[in-house]
Amino acid sequence: TAGMFVNTLPLVVEVADESRADFLKRSASALSDALANERYPFARVAGDFGFTPQVMYEYQLGVIEDNGIPGLLEVESLESDVAKFKCTVKIEYAGDTPSIVVHYNDALYTEEFIEGFARSIAIAAEKLVDCPDEPVRSLDLIDDARRAMLDGFHETATGPADFATYHGGLELQAQHKPDAMALVATDGSFTFAQLNAQANRIAHALV
């Protein structure tokens, strides 16, 4: 057994007012600088600069392959199903197709959130390549279906409102479309009818 050949490198890239192509060039330069100083202990970098990585990233295309030498060397994966970091993003092959694999701490994130996160990574990668001259800050991280859902919340009608207060508007929405989604939070979601009922309970308790 030779051991585990992993060298963790810190990588920080600021999103500036520039094109997507320039952002990719700066990202590549930051990675090259990190590789040039790869022997500097990661633990010391974290301690000296207060660096706390939020996402561990692994690009494994062309790296994790069957490179064993019969009778002399055998490469064996030591991966486990236990997340070692809050979130680890891996780019690896699924058969012959590159794919995004995310390992995460399910005490911190939901499966739905991680699926959306992985989908956003794929969308960002595609748009960075397809539209290199566009500003990087204009990069949209959601797909057409989610964009349509968000646009559905955007009311474009003008004119005087049918209510004068916030709670009056909530009551009006609860009457017209009680089953429509009004609020989505980390601990649950509420329709207009449910949200209005909760608001009324709180109001009655305060009276």
Short mmCIF file of C-alpha atoms in Angstrom, two decimals:
data_model
loop_
_atom_site.label_atom_id
_atom_site.label_comp_id
_atom_site.label_asym_id
_atom_site.label_seq_id
_atom_site.Cartn_x
_atom_site.Cartn_y
_atom_site.Cartn_z
CA THR A 1 0.00 0.00 0.00
CA ALA A 2 1.55 3.28 -1.08
CA GLY A 3 -0.96 5.60 0.57
CA MET A 4 -3.40 8.34 -0.26
CA PHE A 5 -2.06 10.90 -2.76
CA VAL A 6 -4.13 13.98 -2.01
CA ASN A 7 -2.84 17.53 -1.65
CA THR A 8 -5.48 20.05 -0.62
CA LEU A 9 -4.94 23.56 -2.02
CA PRO A 10 -6.74 26.77 -1.01
CA LEU A 11 -8.37 28.56 -3.93
CA VAL A 12 -10.12 31.94 -3.70
CA VAL A 13 -11.30 33.86 -6.77
CA GLU A 14 -13.13 37.16 -6.51
CA VAL A 15 -16.02 37.82 -8.88
CA ALA A 16 -15.22 41.20 -10.45
CA ASP A 17 -16.72 43.43 -13.17
CA GLU A 18 -15.24 41.57 -16.12
CA SER A 19 -16.13 39.22 -18.94
CA ARG A 20 -16.64 35.53 -18.35
CA ALA A 21 -13.55 34.76 -20.43
CA ASP A 22 -11.41 37.04 -18.23
CA PHE A 23 -12.87 35.45 -15.11
CA LEU A 24 -11.87 32.01 -16.40
CA LYS A 25 -8.35 33.27 -17.11
CA ARG A 26 -8.02 34.68 -13.58
CA SER A 27 -9.36 31.43 -12.13
CA ALA A 28 -6.78 29.45 -14.11
CA SER A 29 -4.04 31.83 -12.93
CA ALA A 30 -5.15 31.44 -9.29
CA LEU A 31 -5.04 27.66 -9.66
CA SER A 32 -1.56 27.84 -11.21
CA ASP A 33 -0.34 30.01 -8.32
CA ALA A 34 -1.79 27.53 -5.82
CA LEU A 35 -0.05 24.63 -7.59
CA ALA A 36 3.24 26.54 -7.59
CA ASN A 37 3.03 26.70 -3.79
CA GLU A 38 1.50 23.28 -3.22
CA ARG A 39 4.13 22.23 -0.69
CA TYR A 40 3.00 24.89 1.78
CA PRO A 41 0.90 23.01 4.38
CA PHE A 42 -2.82 23.60 3.94
CA ALA A 43 -3.36 23.58 7.73
CA ARG A 44 -0.89 26.46 8.07
CA VAL A 45 -2.63 28.45 5.32
CA ALA A 46 -5.94 27.97 7.11
CA GLY A 47 -4.41 29.00 10.44
CA ASP A 48 -2.36 31.97 9.21
CA PHE A 49 -5.11 33.54 7.10
CA GLY A 50 -8.26 32.32 8.84
CA PHE A 51 -9.17 30.38 5.70
CA THR A 52 -12.28 28.25 6.19
CA PRO A 53 -13.26 26.46 2.96
CA GLN A 54 -16.99 26.19 2.38
CA VAL A 55 -16.77 23.80 -0.56
CA MET A 56 -14.19 21.12 -1.34
CA TYR A 57 -13.67 20.75 -5.09
CA GLU A 58 -12.18 17.74 -6.86
CA TYR A 59 -11.58 17.49 -10.59
CA GLN A 60 -10.92 13.83 -11.32
CA LEU A 61 -11.28 13.51 -15.10
CA GLY A 62 -8.22 11.66 -16.33
CA VAL A 63 -6.92 11.28 -12.76
CA ILE A 64 -8.92 8.47 -11.17
CA GLU A 65 -8.49 5.68 -13.68
CA ASP A 66 -7.41 2.07 -13.79
CA ASN A 67 -3.66 2.65 -13.79
CA GLY A 68 -2.64 -0.57 -12.10
CA ILE A 69 0.48 -2.46 -13.15
CA PRO A 70 -0.23 -6.22 -13.02
CA GLY A 71 1.80 -7.93 -10.35
CA LEU A 72 3.36 -4.67 -9.16
CA LEU A 73 0.91 -1.86 -8.52
CA GLU A 74 -2.83 -1.72 -8.03
CA VAL A 75 -4.84 1.46 -7.56
CA GLU A 76 -7.79 1.10 -5.20
CA SER A 77 -10.39 3.72 -4.32
CA LEU A 78 -10.72 4.51 -0.62
CA GLU A 79 -13.91 6.54 -1.01
CA SER A 80 -16.63 6.18 1.60
CA ASP A 81 -20.24 7.34 1.80
CA VAL A 82 -19.48 9.57 4.80
CA ALA A 83 -19.08 13.27 3.95
CA LYS A 84 -15.68 14.56 5.15
CA PHE A 85 -16.58 18.22 4.55
CA LYS A 86 -19.75 20.29 4.61
CA CYS A 87 -19.92 19.97 0.84
CA THR A 88 -17.60 18.31 -1.70
CA VAL A 89 -18.08 18.82 -5.44
CA LYS A 90 -16.46 16.23 -7.70
CA ILE A 91 -16.18 16.24 -11.46
CA GLU A 92 -15.76 12.63 -12.52
CA TYR A 93 -16.88 10.15 -15.14
CA ALA A 94 -20.19 8.31 -14.95
CA GLY A 95 -19.46 5.69 -17.59
CA ASP A 96 -18.12 7.73 -20.51
CA THR A 97 -19.86 10.97 -19.55
CA PRO A 98 -18.42 13.67 -17.26
CA SER A 99 -20.75 14.27 -14.34
CA ILE A 100 -21.10 16.38 -11.21
CA VAL A 101 -21.13 14.41 -7.97
CA VAL A 102 -21.83 16.16 -4.67
CA HIS A 103 -21.09 14.69 -1.24
CA TYR A 104 -22.73 16.69 1.53
CA ASN A 105 -23.59 16.71 5.20
CA ASP A 106 -27.31 15.93 5.29
CA ALA A 107 -27.58 17.56 8.70
CA LEU A 108 -26.84 20.89 6.99
CA TYR A 109 -28.36 20.55 3.53
CA THR A 110 -31.42 18.92 2.02
CA GLU A 111 -31.32 16.68 -1.04
CA GLU A 112 -33.46 19.19 -2.96
CA PHE A 113 -31.01 22.01 -2.19
CA ILE A 114 -28.00 19.95 -3.30
CA GLU A 115 -29.75 18.91 -6.52
CA GLY A 116 -30.36 22.59 -7.28
CA PHE A 117 -26.74 23.40 -6.39
CA ALA A 118 -25.39 20.74 -8.77
CA ARG A 119 -27.76 21.93 -11.49
CA SER A 120 -26.49 25.51 -11.03
CA ILE A 121 -22.88 24.35 -11.42
CA ALA A 122 -23.73 22.66 -14.71
CA ILE A 123 -25.62 25.73 -15.96
CA ALA A 124 -22.75 28.05 -14.96
CA ALA A 125 -20.17 25.89 -16.75
CA GLU A 126 -22.26 25.81 -19.90
CA LYS A 127 -22.92 29.56 -19.97
CA LEU A 128 -19.30 30.45 -19.17
CA VAL A 129 -18.26 28.64 -22.35
CA ASP A 130 -21.20 29.56 -24.59
CA CYS A 131 -21.14 33.31 -23.85
CA PRO A 132 -17.49 34.19 -22.99
CA ASP A 133 -17.84 37.92 -23.75
CA GLU A 134 -20.85 38.48 -21.48
CA PRO A 135 -20.23 40.01 -18.01
CA VAL A 136 -19.56 37.33 -15.43
CA ARG A 137 -21.86 39.10 -12.97
CA SER A 138 -24.77 38.59 -15.37
CA LEU A 139 -24.41 34.81 -15.18
CA ASP A 140 -27.78 33.24 -14.44
CA LEU A 141 -27.54 30.11 -12.28
CA ILE A 142 -31.06 28.80 -12.77
CA ASP A 143 -32.61 26.85 -15.64
CA ASP A 144 -35.54 27.94 -17.82
CA ALA A 145 -38.11 26.09 -15.70
CA ARG A 146 -37.07 27.83 -12.49
CA ARG A 147 -36.80 31.17 -14.30
CA ALA A 148 -40.40 30.76 -15.47
CA MET A 149 -41.46 29.94 -11.91
CA LEU A 150 -39.76 33.10 -10.59
CA ASP A 151 -41.27 35.21 -13.36
CA GLY A 152 -44.66 33.89 -12.26
CA PHE A 153 -44.19 35.71 -8.96
CA HIS A 154 -43.56 38.97 -10.77
CA GLU A 155 -46.76 40.94 -10.95
CA THR A 156 -46.70 43.44 -13.82
CA ALA A 157 -50.21 44.91 -13.43
CA THR A 158 -50.39 48.61 -12.56
CA GLY A 159 -53.01 50.82 -10.98
CA PRO A 160 -54.34 51.41 -7.48
CA ALA A 161 -54.06 48.48 -5.09
CA ASP A 162 -57.14 46.83 -3.63
CA PHE A 163 -55.67 47.01 -0.13
CA ALA A 164 -53.97 49.58 2.07
CA THR A 165 -51.96 47.38 4.43
CA TYR A 166 -49.67 44.37 4.12
CA HIS A 167 -51.97 42.09 6.08
CA GLY A 168 -54.90 43.33 3.98
CA GLY A 169 -53.06 42.21 0.85
CA LEU A 170 -52.34 38.85 2.45
CA GLU A 171 -56.01 38.35 3.29
CA LEU A 172 -56.96 39.30 -0.28
CA GLN A 173 -54.52 36.77 -1.74
CA ALA A 174 -55.82 34.11 0.66
CA GLN A 175 -59.32 34.70 -0.71
CA HIS A 176 -58.41 34.72 -4.41
CA LYS A 177 -55.77 31.95 -4.52
CA PRO A 178 -55.63 30.19 -1.15
CA ASP A 179 -53.64 27.18 -2.40
CA ALA A 180 -50.94 29.17 -4.22
CA MET A 181 -47.45 29.13 -2.68
CA ALA A 182 -46.81 32.27 -0.64
CA LEU A 183 -43.63 31.52 1.31
CA VAL A 184 -40.81 28.99 1.07
CA ALA A 185 -38.43 28.78 4.03
CA THR A 186 -35.77 26.35 5.23
CA ASP A 187 -38.16 24.77 7.73
CA GLY A 188 -41.23 24.52 5.52
CA SER A 189 -43.52 26.22 3.02
CA PHE A 190 -46.87 28.00 3.30
CA THR A 191 -49.75 28.66 0.95
CA PHE A 192 -51.52 32.01 1.19
CA ALA A 193 -54.30 30.40 3.21
CA GLN A 194 -51.85 28.82 5.65
CA LEU A 195 -49.79 32.00 5.98
CA ASN A 196 -52.87 34.09 6.58
CA ALA A 197 -54.07 31.65 9.24
CA GLN A 198 -50.70 31.82 11.00
CA ALA A 199 -50.73 35.61 10.85
CA ASN A 200 -54.24 35.71 12.33
CA ARG A 201 -53.22 33.44 15.21
CA ILE A 202 -50.28 35.70 16.03
CA ALA A 203 -52.45 38.82 15.77
CA HIS A 204 -55.10 37.35 18.10
CA ALA A 205 -52.42 36.39 20.62
CA LEU A 206 -51.11 39.96 20.65
CA VAL A 207 -54.53 41.54 21.20
#
